Coordinates of C-alpha atoms and ligand atoms in Angstrom, one line a residue:
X1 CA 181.6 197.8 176.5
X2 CA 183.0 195.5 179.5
X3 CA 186.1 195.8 180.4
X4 CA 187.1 192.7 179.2
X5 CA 185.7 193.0 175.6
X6 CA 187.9 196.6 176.2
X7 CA 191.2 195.1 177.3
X8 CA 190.8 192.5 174.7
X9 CA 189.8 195.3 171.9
X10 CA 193.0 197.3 173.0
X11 CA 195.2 194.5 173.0
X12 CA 194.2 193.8 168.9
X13 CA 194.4 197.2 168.5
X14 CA 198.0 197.7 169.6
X15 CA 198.8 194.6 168.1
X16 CA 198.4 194.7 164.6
X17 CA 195.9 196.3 162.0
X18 CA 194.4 192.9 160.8
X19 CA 191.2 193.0 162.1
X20 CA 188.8 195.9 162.6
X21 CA 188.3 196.9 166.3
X22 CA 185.8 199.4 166.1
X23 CA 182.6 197.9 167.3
X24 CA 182.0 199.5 170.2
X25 CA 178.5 200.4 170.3
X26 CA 177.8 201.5 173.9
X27 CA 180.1 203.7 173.1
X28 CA 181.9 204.9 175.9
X29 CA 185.1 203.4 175.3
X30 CA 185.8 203.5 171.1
X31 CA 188.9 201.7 170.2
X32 CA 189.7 203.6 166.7
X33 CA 191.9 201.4 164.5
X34 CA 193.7 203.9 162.8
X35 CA 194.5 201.7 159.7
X36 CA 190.9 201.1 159.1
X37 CA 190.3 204.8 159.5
X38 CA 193.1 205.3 156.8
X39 CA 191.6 203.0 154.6
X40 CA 188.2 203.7 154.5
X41 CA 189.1 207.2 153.8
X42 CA 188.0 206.8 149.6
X43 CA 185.0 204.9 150.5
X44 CA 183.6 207.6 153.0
X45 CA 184.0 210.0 150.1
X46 CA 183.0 207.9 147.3
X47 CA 178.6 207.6 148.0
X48 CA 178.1 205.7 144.6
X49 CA 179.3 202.1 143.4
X50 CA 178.4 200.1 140.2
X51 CA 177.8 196.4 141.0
X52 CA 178.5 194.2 138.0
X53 CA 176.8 190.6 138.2
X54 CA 178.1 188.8 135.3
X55 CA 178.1 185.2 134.4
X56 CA 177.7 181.7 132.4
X57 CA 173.9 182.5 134.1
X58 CA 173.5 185.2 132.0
X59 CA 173.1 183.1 129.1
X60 CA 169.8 181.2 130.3
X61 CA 168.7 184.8 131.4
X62 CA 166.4 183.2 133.7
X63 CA 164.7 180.2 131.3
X64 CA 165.5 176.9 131.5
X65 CA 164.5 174.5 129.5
X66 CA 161.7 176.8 128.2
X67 CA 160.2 177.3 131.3
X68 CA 160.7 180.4 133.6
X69 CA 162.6 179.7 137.0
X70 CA 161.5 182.4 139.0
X71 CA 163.7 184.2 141.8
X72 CA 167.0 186.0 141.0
X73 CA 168.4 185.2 137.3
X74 CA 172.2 184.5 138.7
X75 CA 170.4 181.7 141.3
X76 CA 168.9 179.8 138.1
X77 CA 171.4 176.9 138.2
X78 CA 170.0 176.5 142.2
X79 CA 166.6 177.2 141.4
X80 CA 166.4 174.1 138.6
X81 CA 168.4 172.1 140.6
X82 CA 170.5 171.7 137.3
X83 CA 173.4 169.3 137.3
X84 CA 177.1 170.5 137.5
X85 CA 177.6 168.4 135.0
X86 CA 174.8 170.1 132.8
X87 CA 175.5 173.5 133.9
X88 CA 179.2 173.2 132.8
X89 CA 178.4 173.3 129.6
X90 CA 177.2 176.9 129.6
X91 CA 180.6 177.7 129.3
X92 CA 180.7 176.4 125.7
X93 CA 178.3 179.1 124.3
X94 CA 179.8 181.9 126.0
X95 CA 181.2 184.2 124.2
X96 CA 180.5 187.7 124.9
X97 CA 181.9 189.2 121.6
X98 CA 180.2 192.8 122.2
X99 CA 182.0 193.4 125.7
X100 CA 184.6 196.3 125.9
X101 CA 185.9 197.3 129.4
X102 CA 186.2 200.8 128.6
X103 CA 182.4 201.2 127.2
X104 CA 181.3 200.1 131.1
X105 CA 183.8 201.8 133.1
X106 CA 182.8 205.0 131.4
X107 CA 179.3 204.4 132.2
X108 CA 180.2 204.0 135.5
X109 CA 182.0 207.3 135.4
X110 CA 179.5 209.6 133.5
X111 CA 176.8 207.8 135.9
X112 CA 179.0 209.8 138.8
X113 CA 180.2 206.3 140.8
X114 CA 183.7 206.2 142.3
X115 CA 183.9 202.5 142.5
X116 CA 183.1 199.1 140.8
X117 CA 182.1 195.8 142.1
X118 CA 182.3 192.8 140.0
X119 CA 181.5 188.9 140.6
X120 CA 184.9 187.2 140.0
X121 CA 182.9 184.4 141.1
X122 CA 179.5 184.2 142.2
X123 CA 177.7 181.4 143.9
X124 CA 178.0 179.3 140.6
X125 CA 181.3 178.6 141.5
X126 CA 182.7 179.8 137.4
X127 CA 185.7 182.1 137.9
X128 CA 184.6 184.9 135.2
X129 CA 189.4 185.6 135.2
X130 CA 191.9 183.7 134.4
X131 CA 192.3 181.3 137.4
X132 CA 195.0 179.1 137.9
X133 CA 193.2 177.0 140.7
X134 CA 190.6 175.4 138.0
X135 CA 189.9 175.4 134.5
X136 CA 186.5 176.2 135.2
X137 CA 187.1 179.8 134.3
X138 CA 186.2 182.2 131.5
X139 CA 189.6 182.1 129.6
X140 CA 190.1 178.0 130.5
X141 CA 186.2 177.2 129.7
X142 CA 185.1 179.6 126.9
X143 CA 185.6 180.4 123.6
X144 CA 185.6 184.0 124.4
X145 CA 189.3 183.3 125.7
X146 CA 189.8 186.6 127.3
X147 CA 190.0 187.7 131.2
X148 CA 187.7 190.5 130.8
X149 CA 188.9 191.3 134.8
X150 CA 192.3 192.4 133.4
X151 CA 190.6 194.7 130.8
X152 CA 188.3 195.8 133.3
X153 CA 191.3 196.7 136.2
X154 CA 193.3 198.3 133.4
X155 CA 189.8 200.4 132.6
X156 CA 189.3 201.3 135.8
X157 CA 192.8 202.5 136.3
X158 CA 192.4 205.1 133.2
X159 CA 189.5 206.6 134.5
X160 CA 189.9 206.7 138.1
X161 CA 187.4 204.3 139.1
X162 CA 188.5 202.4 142.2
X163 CA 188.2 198.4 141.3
X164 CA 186.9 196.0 143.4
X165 CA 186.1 192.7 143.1
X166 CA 182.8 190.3 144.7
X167 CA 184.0 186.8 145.8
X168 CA 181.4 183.9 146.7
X169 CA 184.0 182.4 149.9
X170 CA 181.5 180.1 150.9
X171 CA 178.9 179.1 148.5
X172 CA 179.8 177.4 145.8
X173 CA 177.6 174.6 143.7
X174 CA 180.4 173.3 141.5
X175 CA 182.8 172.2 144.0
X176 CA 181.8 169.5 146.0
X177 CA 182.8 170.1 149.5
X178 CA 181.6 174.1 149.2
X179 CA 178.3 175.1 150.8
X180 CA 175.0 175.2 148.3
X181 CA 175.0 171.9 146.2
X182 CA 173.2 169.6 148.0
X183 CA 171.3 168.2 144.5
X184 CA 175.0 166.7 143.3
X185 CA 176.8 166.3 146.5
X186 CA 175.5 165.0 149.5
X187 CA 176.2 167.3 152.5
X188 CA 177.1 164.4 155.3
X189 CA 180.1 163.8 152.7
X190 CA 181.2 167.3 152.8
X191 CA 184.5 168.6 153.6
X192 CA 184.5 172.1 154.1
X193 CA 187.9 173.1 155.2
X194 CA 188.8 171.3 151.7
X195 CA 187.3 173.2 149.7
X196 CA 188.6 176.3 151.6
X197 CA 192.0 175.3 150.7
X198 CA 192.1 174.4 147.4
X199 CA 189.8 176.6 145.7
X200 CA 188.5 179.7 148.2
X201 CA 192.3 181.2 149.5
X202 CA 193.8 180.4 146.4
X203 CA 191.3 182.0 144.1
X204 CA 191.0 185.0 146.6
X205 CA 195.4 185.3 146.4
X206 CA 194.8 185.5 142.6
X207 CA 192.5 187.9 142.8
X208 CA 194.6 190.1 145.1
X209 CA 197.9 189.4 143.3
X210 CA 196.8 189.9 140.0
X211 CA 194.8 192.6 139.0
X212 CA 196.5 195.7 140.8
X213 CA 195.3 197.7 143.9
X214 CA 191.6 197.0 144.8
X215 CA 189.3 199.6 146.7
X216 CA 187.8 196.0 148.2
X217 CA 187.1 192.7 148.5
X218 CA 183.5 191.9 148.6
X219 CA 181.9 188.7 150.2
X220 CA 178.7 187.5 150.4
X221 CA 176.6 184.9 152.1
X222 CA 178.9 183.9 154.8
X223 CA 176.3 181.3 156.3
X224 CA 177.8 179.1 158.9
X225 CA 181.6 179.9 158.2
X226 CA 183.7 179.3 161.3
X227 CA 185.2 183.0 163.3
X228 CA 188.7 181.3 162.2
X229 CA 187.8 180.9 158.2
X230 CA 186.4 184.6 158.4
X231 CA 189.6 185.6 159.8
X232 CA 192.0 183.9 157.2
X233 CA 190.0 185.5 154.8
X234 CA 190.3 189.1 156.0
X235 CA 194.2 188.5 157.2
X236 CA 194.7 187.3 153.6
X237 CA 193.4 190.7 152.0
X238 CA 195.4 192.4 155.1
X239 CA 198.3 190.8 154.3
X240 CA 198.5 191.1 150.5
X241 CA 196.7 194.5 150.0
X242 CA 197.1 196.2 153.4
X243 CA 194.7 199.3 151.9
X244 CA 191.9 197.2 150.3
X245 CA 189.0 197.1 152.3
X246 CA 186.5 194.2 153.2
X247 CA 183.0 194.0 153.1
X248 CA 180.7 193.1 156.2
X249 CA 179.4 190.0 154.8
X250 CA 183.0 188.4 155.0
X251 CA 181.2 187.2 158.9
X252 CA 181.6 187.4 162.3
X253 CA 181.6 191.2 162.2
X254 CA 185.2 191.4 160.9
X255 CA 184.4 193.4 158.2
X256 CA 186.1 197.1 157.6
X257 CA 182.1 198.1 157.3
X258 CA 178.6 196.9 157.7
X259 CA 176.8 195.3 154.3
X260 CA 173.1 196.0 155.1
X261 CA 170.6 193.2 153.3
X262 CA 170.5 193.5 149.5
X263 CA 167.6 196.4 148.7
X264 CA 167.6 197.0 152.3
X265 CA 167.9 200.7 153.3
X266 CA 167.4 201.4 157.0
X267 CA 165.1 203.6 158.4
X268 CA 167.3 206.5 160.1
X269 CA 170.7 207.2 160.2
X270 CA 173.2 204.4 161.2
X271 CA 176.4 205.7 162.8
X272 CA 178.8 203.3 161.4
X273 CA 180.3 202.7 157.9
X274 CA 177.9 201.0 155.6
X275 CA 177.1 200.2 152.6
X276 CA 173.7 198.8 150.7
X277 CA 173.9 196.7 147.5
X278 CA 170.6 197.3 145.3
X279 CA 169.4 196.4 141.9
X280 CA 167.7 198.3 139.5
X281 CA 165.3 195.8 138.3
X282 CA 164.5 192.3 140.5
X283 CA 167.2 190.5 139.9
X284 CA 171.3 191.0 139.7
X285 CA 172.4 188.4 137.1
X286 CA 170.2 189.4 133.9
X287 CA 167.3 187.8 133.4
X288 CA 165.1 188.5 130.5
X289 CA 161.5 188.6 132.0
X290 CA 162.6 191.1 134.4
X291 CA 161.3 194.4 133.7
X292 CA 160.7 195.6 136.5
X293 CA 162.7 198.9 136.6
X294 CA 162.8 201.5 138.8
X295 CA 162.2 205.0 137.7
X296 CA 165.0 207.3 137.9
X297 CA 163.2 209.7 140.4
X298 CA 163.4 206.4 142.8
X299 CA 167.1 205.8 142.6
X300 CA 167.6 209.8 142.8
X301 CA 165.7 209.4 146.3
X302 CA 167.3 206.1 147.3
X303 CA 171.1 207.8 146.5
X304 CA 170.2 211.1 148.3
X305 CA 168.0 209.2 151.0
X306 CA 171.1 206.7 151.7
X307 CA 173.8 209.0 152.1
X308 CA 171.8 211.7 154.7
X309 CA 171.5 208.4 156.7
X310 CA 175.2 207.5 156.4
X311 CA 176.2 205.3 154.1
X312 CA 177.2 204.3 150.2
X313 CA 174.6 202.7 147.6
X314 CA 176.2 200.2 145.2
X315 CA 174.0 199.7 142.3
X316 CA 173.7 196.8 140.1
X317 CA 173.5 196.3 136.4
X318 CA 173.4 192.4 134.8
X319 CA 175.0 192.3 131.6
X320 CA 173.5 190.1 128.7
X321 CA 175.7 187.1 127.7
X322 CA 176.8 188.9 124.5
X323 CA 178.4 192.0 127.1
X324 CA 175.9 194.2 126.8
X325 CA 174.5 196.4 130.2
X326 CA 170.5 196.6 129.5
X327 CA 169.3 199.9 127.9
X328 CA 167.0 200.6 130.8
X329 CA 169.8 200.6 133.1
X330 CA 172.3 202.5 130.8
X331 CA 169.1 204.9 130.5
X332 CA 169.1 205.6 134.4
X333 CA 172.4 205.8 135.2
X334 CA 173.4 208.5 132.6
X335 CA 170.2 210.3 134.4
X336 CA 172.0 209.9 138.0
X337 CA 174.9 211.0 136.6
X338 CA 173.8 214.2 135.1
X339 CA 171.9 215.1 138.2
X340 CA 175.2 214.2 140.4
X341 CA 177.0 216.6 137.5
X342 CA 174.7 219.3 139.2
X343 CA 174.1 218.5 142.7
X344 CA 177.1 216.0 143.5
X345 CA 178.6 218.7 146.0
X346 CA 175.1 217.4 148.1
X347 CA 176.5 213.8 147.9
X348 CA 180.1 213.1 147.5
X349 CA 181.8 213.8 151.0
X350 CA 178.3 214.7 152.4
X351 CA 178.2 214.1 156.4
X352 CA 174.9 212.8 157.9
X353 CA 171.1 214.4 158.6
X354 CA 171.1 215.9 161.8
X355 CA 167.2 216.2 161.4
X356 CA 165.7 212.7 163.1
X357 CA 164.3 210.2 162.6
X358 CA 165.0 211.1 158.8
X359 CA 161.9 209.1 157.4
X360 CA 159.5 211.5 159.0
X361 CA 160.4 214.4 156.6
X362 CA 160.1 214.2 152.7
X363 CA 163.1 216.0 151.8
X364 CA 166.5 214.8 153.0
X365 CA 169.4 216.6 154.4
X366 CA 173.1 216.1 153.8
X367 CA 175.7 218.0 155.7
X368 CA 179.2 219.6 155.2
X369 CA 181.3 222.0 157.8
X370 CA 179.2 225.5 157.8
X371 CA 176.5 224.0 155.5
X372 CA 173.4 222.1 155.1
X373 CA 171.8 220.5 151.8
X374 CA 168.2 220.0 151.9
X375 CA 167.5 217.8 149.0
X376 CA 163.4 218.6 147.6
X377 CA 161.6 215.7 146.1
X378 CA 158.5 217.9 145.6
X379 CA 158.3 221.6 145.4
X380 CA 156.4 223.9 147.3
X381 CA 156.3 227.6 148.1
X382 CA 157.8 227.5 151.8
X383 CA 160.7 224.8 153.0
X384 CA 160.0 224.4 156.9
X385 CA 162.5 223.2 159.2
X386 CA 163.6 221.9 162.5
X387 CA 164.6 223.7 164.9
X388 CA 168.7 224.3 164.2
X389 CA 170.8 225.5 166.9
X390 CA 173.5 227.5 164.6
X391 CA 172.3 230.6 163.0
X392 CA 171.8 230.3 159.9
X393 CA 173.3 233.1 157.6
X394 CA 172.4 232.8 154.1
X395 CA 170.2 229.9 151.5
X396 CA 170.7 229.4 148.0
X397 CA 169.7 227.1 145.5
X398 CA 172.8 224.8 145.2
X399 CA 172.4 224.5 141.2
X400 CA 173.0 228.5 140.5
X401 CA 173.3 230.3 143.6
X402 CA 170.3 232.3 144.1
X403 CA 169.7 233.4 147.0
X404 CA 166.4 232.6 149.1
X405 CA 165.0 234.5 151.8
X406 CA 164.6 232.9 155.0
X407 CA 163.4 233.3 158.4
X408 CA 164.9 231.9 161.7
X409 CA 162.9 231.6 165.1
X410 CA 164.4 228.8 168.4
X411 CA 161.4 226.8 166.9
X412 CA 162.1 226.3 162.7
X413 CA 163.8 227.8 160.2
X414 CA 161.2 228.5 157.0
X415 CA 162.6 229.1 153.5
X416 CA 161.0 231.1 150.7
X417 CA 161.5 229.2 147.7
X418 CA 161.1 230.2 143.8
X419 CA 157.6 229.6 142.0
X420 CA 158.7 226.1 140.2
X421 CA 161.0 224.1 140.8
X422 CA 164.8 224.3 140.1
X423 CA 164.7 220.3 138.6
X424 CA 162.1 218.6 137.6
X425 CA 163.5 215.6 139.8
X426 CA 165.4 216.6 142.7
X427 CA 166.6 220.5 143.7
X428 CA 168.9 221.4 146.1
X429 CA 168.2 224.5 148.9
X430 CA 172.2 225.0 150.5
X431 CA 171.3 226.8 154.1
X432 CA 174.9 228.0 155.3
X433 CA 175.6 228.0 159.3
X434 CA 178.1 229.7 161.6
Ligands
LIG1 O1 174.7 188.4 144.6 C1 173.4 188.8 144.9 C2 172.6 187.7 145.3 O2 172.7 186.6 144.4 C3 173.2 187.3 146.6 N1 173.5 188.6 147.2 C4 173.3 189.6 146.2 C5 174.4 190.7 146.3 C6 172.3 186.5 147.5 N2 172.6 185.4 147.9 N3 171.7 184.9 148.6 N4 170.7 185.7 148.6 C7 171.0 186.8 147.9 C8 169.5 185.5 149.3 C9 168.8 184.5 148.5 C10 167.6 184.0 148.8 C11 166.9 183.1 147.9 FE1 166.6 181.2 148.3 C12 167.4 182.3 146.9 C13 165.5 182.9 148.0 C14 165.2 181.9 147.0 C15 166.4 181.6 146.4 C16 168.0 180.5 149.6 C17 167.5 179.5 148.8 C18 166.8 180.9 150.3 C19 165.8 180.2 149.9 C20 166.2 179.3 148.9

């Protein structure tokens, strides 16, 4: 870092805790803001999120008109180009009778995830809560009537699932001075900083003031926002829910962490906080023509693989305009969560790989003081590795103890393993060090 960018990163840092400071990536002088470290402390722990994209798009699940838009279900109203005025009246038909809070939280928390993401407003621009800012909301618009956000907090509460809500701050296609709508509203007429007044900060105070302690606030698509905006946005979490965390897509690197692209894992470790939103299918908002899931063996890997590199994997599910989360997905998540039942002590807490570049090996390796977890996607007879500077004093398979005979040279260490395989998915070999 140059000494400016140092003086200046000090100077924030002793001043208050609003922004996040810790950016230093030559790394020679890191400025630690001890609030963030405070408040990141869950999230470092937690590994697994559910991400929850719900709304009036779920009703058209993706067809329009009788014709399939293609791309992501919840960008359907963007896709077809379809009138405010025309998309509006979604709200009319939806009225997800079959809904109940406690049915998806639980899910969540049999699926082993520690925290839940959901869109209280997504690029549509419908407030899926009760907002006080517009009646284009869920209880104002609807027949349903009820703020499924309130029974959802109160869920969370109950079963110890950290809540956390996904805010669109700056595209939105039914206000006309937001960013996205350019098929209604002509962008040279646009007013931006309006719309950031009377709809954005006041819908993101609701959020924050009404629906008890969040785990975070989670932006997306920041665009072209201006460093100020960004920073009203963030000082308004700060200042209202001095613990709740904010996502890297708020912009301008002011985040508490970094939001990698949607589905994008990276290659090797990342030293920083971070976090990558994936779905299980194609799309987030449900679409009907998607089947395009995933088998569990892949999000096994992709949990596993994403935490020996660092950071957390929040995985989506789109529920169906009645309130119902897909079979499919309610299939595979009961499967993560009765392998995490088993192997979570791999996962939950779990430090980095300190075997690099990860992606050249096919197993993956997640650490904890005095112990290593070498996660097997494929069994064989022998487990080589790296060399490992500690000496190594005993391996066992992590899901009954046995004990495995090894052998360590300055060169590798080579485990003998059992004839077949421990689980028919994933098995865990534990190699304690001094
Ligand atoms: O909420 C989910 C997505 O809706 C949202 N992020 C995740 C978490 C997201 N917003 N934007 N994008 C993802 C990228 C979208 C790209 C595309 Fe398009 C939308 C490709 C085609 C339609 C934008 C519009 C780029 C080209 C046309």
């Amino acid at each position: 870092m140059k000494r400016r960018e140092t003086i200046k990163a000090l100077v924030w840092a002793s001043l208050a805790t609003t922004v996040n400071v810790q950016r230093a990536r030559g790394g020679e002088q890191k400025v630690v803001d001890e609030a963030r470290e405070r408040r990141i402390k869950w999230f470092r722990e937690a590994k697994f999120g559910m991400f929850i994209h719900w709304g009036l798009y779920a009703i058209p699940a993706g067809i329009w008109k009788g014709k399939e838009i293609p791309g992501l279900g919840e960008w359907i109203m963007f896709r077809a180009r379809i009138p405010v005025k025309e998309y509006a009246q979604l709200a009319k038909q939806f009225n997800p009778t079959k809904f109940n809070a406690d049915e998806w939280v639980q899910l969540a928390k049999e699926a082993g995830q520690r925290y839940l993401v959901i869109t209280a407003k997504h690029h549509d621009g419908f407030a899926m809560y009760d907002s006080k800012v517009t009646d284009y909301d869920i209880v104002d618009a609807t027949p349903f009537g009820r703020d499924p956000m309130k029974e959802l907090s109160e869920a969370c509460r109950k079963h110890g699932i950290r809540f956390c809500f996904y805010y669109s701050h700056v595209q939105d296609w039914h206000h006309p001075d937001a960013v996205g709508n350019d098929w209604d509203y002509d962008p040279s007429q646009k007013n931006f900083a309006r719309y950031w007044e009377e709809k954005a900060k006041p819908q993101i105070r609701e959020l924050l003031t009404q629906y008890g302690p969040l785990g975070l606030m989670w932006f997306d698509t920041p665009r072209n926002i201006s460093y100020e905006h960004a920073l009203e946005a963030v000082q308004l979490v700060r200042s209202l829910q001095p613990d709740c965390l904010v996502n890297g897509r708020v912009g301008h690197n002011l985040g508490d962490y970094r939001e990698m692209g949607d589905n994008r894992i990276p290659e090797d470790v990342v030293e920083e906080d971070w976090e990558v939103p994936a779905t299980i299918n194609d799309t987030w908002g449900y679409k009907v023509t998607d089947n395009n899931w995933k088998p569990v063996e892949r999000l096994i890997f992709n949990l596993v693989d994403i935490v020996s590199k660092g950071g957390n994997y929040l995985l989506n599910v789109g529920p169906t305009a009645e309130g119902i989360i897909p079979e499919p997905s309610v299939e595979r998540l009961l499967a993560m969560g009765r392998w995490l039942k088993v192997n979570g002590e791999a996962i939950y807490g779990a430090g980095r790989s300190p075997f690099r570049p990860v992606n050249k090996y096919p197993w993956r390796c997640t650490t904890k003081p005095g112990k290593l977890f070498v996660t097997l996607f494929q069994w064989t007879d022998t487990l080589e590795l790296p060399s490992i500077p500690q000496q190594v004093t005993r391996a066992h398979l992590l899901v009954d103890g046995t004990s495995l005979k090894f052998n360590q040279t300055p060169e590798k260490v080579v485990v003998r393993l059992p004839s077949s395989a421990p689980d028919p998915i994933a098995s865990v070999v534990v190699l304690e060090i001094e």
